[in-house]
Amino acid sequence: MAYSDAFLDAKPTAGYELFSARCKERAALSEVTGMLTAAKQRYGKAVPIKSFEAQISGDLARVTYTYDVPALNQNKEPWVREDGKWKQDDC
């Protein structure tokens, strides 16, 4: 999952591009950079996703994915389809 890799490998520009328009209005790239840098320092690098499930309804989805590191697990994380692309909408 590109968002997970960008988040854990501290690639703020790539991660920010996967944010919904609504989330971009709430958080500047500089804030996301700090968040991703902290995640990389804590977890070291991207880790493989262990399981993935998406409940999709039109242009909205709730996504659950897990890792071998339970602190990284996401449960029913909101995503939205914008211009044909899925964007993370948990802001």
XYZ file of N, CA and C in Angstrom:
273
model
N 0.854 -1.178 0.000
C 0.000 0.000 0.000
C 0.897 1.237 0.000
N 0.752 2.077 -0.976
C 1.612 3.243 -1.163
C 1.574 4.196 0.025
N 0.400 4.396 0.618
C 0.299 5.315 1.756
C 1.110 4.799 2.938
N 0.985 3.524 3.230
C 1.721 2.916 4.331
C 3.224 3.043 4.113
N 3.678 2.736 2.910
C 5.112 2.845 2.610
C 5.596 4.280 2.741
N 4.840 5.238 2.240
C 5.230 6.648 2.341
C 5.284 7.091 3.794
N 4.323 6.645 4.581
C 4.256 7.019 5.995
C 5.451 6.459 6.755
N 5.742 5.183 6.581
C 6.787 4.539 7.369
C 8.191 4.766 6.818
N 8.317 5.123 5.560
C 9.630 5.426 4.980
C 9.914 6.926 4.973
N 9.058 7.700 5.627
C 9.218 9.157 5.735
C 9.372 9.801 4.350
N 8.376 9.593 3.515
C 8.317 10.239 2.198
C 7.117 11.184 2.236
N 7.295 12.362 2.858
C 6.160 13.243 3.108
C 5.421 13.710 1.860
N 6.121 14.025 0.800
C 5.432 14.507 -0.400
C 4.551 13.406 -0.977
N 5.066 12.191 -1.035
C 4.276 11.064 -1.552
C 3.086 10.793 -0.643
N 3.298 10.823 0.662
C 2.209 10.603 1.604
C 1.156 11.686 1.526
N 1.604 12.926 1.411
C 0.685 14.064 1.364
C -0.200 14.009 0.129
N 0.339 13.545 -0.977
C -0.443 13.427 -2.207
C -1.546 12.383 -2.072
N -1.435 11.509 -1.091
C -2.456 10.485 -0.872
C -3.487 10.920 0.168
N -3.384 12.158 0.649
C -4.387 12.724 1.549
C -5.544 13.277 0.725
N -6.735 13.200 1.275
C -7.896 13.793 0.625
C -7.767 15.316 0.640
N -8.532 15.973 -0.202
C -8.534 17.443 -0.233
C -8.922 17.995 1.138
N -9.873 17.348 1.792
C -10.313 17.788 3.120
C -9.161 17.728 4.125
N -8.377 16.668 4.090
C -7.257 16.535 5.021
C -6.139 17.535 4.698
N -5.930 17.797 3.416
C -4.915 18.781 3.039
C -5.285 20.174 3.544
N -6.577 20.464 3.628
C -7.011 21.752 4.170
C -6.716 21.858 5.658
N -6.690 20.734 6.337
C -6.483 20.713 7.790
C -5.026 20.600 8.209
N -4.167 20.059 7.332
C -2.765 19.848 7.696
C -1.860 20.252 6.540
N -0.894 21.073 6.838
C 0.084 21.500 5.833
C 1.125 20.396 5.625
N 1.801 20.446 4.497
C 2.853 19.481 4.203
C 3.903 19.475 5.310
N 4.208 20.626 5.878
C 5.225 20.689 6.935
C 4.795 19.880 8.164
N 3.518 19.889 8.490
C 3.022 19.096 9.621
C 3.138 17.603 9.330
N 2.798 17.231 8.113
C 2.877 15.829 7.706
C 4.330 15.372 7.708
N 5.236 16.241 7.289
C 6.662 15.916 7.285
C 7.121 15.556 8.691
N 6.734 16.341 9.674
C 7.105 16.058 11.053
C 6.527 14.741 11.534
N 5.290 14.474 11.182
C 4.620 13.241 11.588
C 5.312 12.017 10.976
N 5.640 12.089 9.693
C 6.274 10.966 9.022
C 7.709 10.757 9.492
N 8.412 11.837 9.787
C 9.771 11.725 10.311
C 9.755 11.018 11.662
N 8.800 11.369 12.503
C 8.673 10.720 13.811
C 8.346 9.235 13.659
N 7.474 8.892 12.707
C 7.121 7.487 12.487
C 8.340 6.697 12.029
N 9.133 7.268 11.140
C 10.338 6.574 10.665
C 11.320 6.364 11.806
N 11.486 7.372 12.663
C 12.393 7.237 13.797
C 11.910 6.141 14.751
N 10.611 6.038 14.912
C 10.060 5.057 15.849
C 10.064 3.638 15.284
N 9.689 3.492 14.001
C 9.507 2.156 13.435
C 10.620 1.745 12.479
N 11.438 2.673 12.031
C 12.613 2.345 11.237
C 12.418 2.281 9.739
N 11.378 1.645 9.270
C 11.150 1.501 7.825
C 9.769 0.923 7.593
N 9.382 0.919 6.338
C 8.090 0.325 5.980
C 8.123 -1.164 6.297
N 7.001 -1.653 6.759
C 6.868 -3.084 7.037
C 5.716 -3.627 6.193
N 5.783 -4.906 5.856
C 4.727 -5.466 5.013
C 3.376 -5.495 5.728
N 2.340 -5.277 4.964
C 0.985 -5.391 5.489
C 0.647 -6.872 5.595
N 0.117 -7.250 6.745
C -0.208 -8.646 7.032
C -1.602 -9.010 6.518
N -2.573 -8.112 6.716
C -3.927 -8.352 6.215
C -4.541 -7.029 5.782
N -5.523 -7.119 4.895
C -6.155 -5.934 4.328
C -7.610 -6.253 4.023
N -8.498 -5.337 4.417
C -9.922 -5.495 4.110
C -10.500 -4.113 3.864
N -11.287 -3.976 2.820
C -11.929 -2.695 2.504
C -13.425 -2.892 2.355
N -14.184 -2.050 3.015
C -15.638 -2.012 2.854
C -15.932 -0.753 2.044
N -16.384 -0.936 0.818
C -16.560 0.177 -0.109
C -18.043 0.426 -0.366
N -18.401 1.715 -0.315
C -19.764 2.137 -0.627
C -19.655 3.394 -1.493
N -19.789 3.202 -2.802
C -19.653 4.336 -3.720
C -18.240 4.886 -3.694
N -18.114 6.180 -3.348
C -16.804 6.824 -3.309
C -16.212 6.884 -1.901
N -16.791 6.125 -0.982
C -16.292 6.074 0.389
C -15.877 4.654 0.726
N -14.857 4.529 1.570
C -14.410 3.204 2.003
C -13.944 3.273 3.449
N -14.056 2.150 4.110
C -13.486 1.949 5.440
C -12.489 0.813 5.271
N -11.233 1.103 5.586
C -10.162 0.153 5.314
C -9.517 -0.290 6.625
N -9.379 -1.593 6.775
C -8.704 -2.178 7.925
C -7.480 -2.914 7.403
N -6.317 -2.593 7.978
C -5.106 -3.314 7.613
C -4.241 -3.494 8.843
N -3.522 -4.616 8.857
C -2.716 -4.960 10.016
C -1.275 -5.261 9.613
N -0.429 -5.189 10.618
C 1.006 -5.447 10.473
C 1.441 -6.415 11.571
N 2.683 -6.829 11.526
C 3.253 -7.599 12.629
C 3.507 -6.699 13.833
N 3.437 -5.392 13.635
C 3.605 -4.405 14.704
C 2.204 -3.864 15.019
N 1.555 -4.369 16.070
C 0.164 -3.993 16.353
C -0.079 -2.486 16.476
N 0.891 -1.714 16.904
C 0.705 -0.259 17.050
C 0.415 0.414 15.714
N 0.755 -0.233 14.617
C 0.545 0.342 13.290
C -0.813 -0.034 12.689
N -1.489 -0.995 13.277
C -2.763 -1.472 12.717
C -3.777 -0.343 12.584
N -4.541 -0.394 11.515
C -5.605 0.580 11.267
C -6.923 -0.167 11.178
N -7.931 0.353 11.857
C -9.238 -0.281 11.878
C -10.287 0.678 11.315
N -10.858 0.296 10.197
C -11.905 1.087 9.533
C -11.469 2.525 9.265
N -10.247 2.675 8.784
C -9.715 3.986 8.410
C -10.514 4.530 7.225
N -10.962 5.786 7.288
C -11.762 6.329 6.187
C -10.906 6.722 4.970
N -11.395 6.351 3.813
C -10.798 6.726 2.529
C -11.920 7.247 1.646
N -11.559 8.109 0.696
C -12.524 8.687 -0.225
C -11.921 8.673 -1.633
N -12.772 8.411 -2.630
C -12.298 8.438 -4.009
C -12.488 9.847 -4.553
N -11.385 10.460 -4.983
C -11.401 11.802 -5.569
C -10.748 11.735 -6.944
N -11.431 12.191 -7.940
C -10.903 12.156 -9.327
C -10.422 10.767 -9.699
N -11.164 9.756 -9.262
C -10.840 8.387 -9.616
C -9.739 7.734 -8.805
N -9.182 8.432 -7.812
C -8.096 7.882 -7.009
C -8.483 7.856 -5.537
N -8.103 6.792 -4.844
C -8.407 6.680 -3.428
C -7.451 7.521 -2.603
N -8.013 8.288 -1.666
C -7.238 9.178 -0.804
C -7.569 8.900 0.649
N -6.563 8.964 1.495
C -6.737 8.756 2.921
C -7.488 9.950 3.494
N -8.546 9.693 4.260
C -9.416 10.764 4.738
C -9.564 10.754 6.257
N -8.541 10.307 6.949
C -8.566 10.227 8.413
C -7.811 11.424 8.979
N -8.522 12.549 9.078
C -7.863 13.763 9.578
C -8.685 14.455 10.645
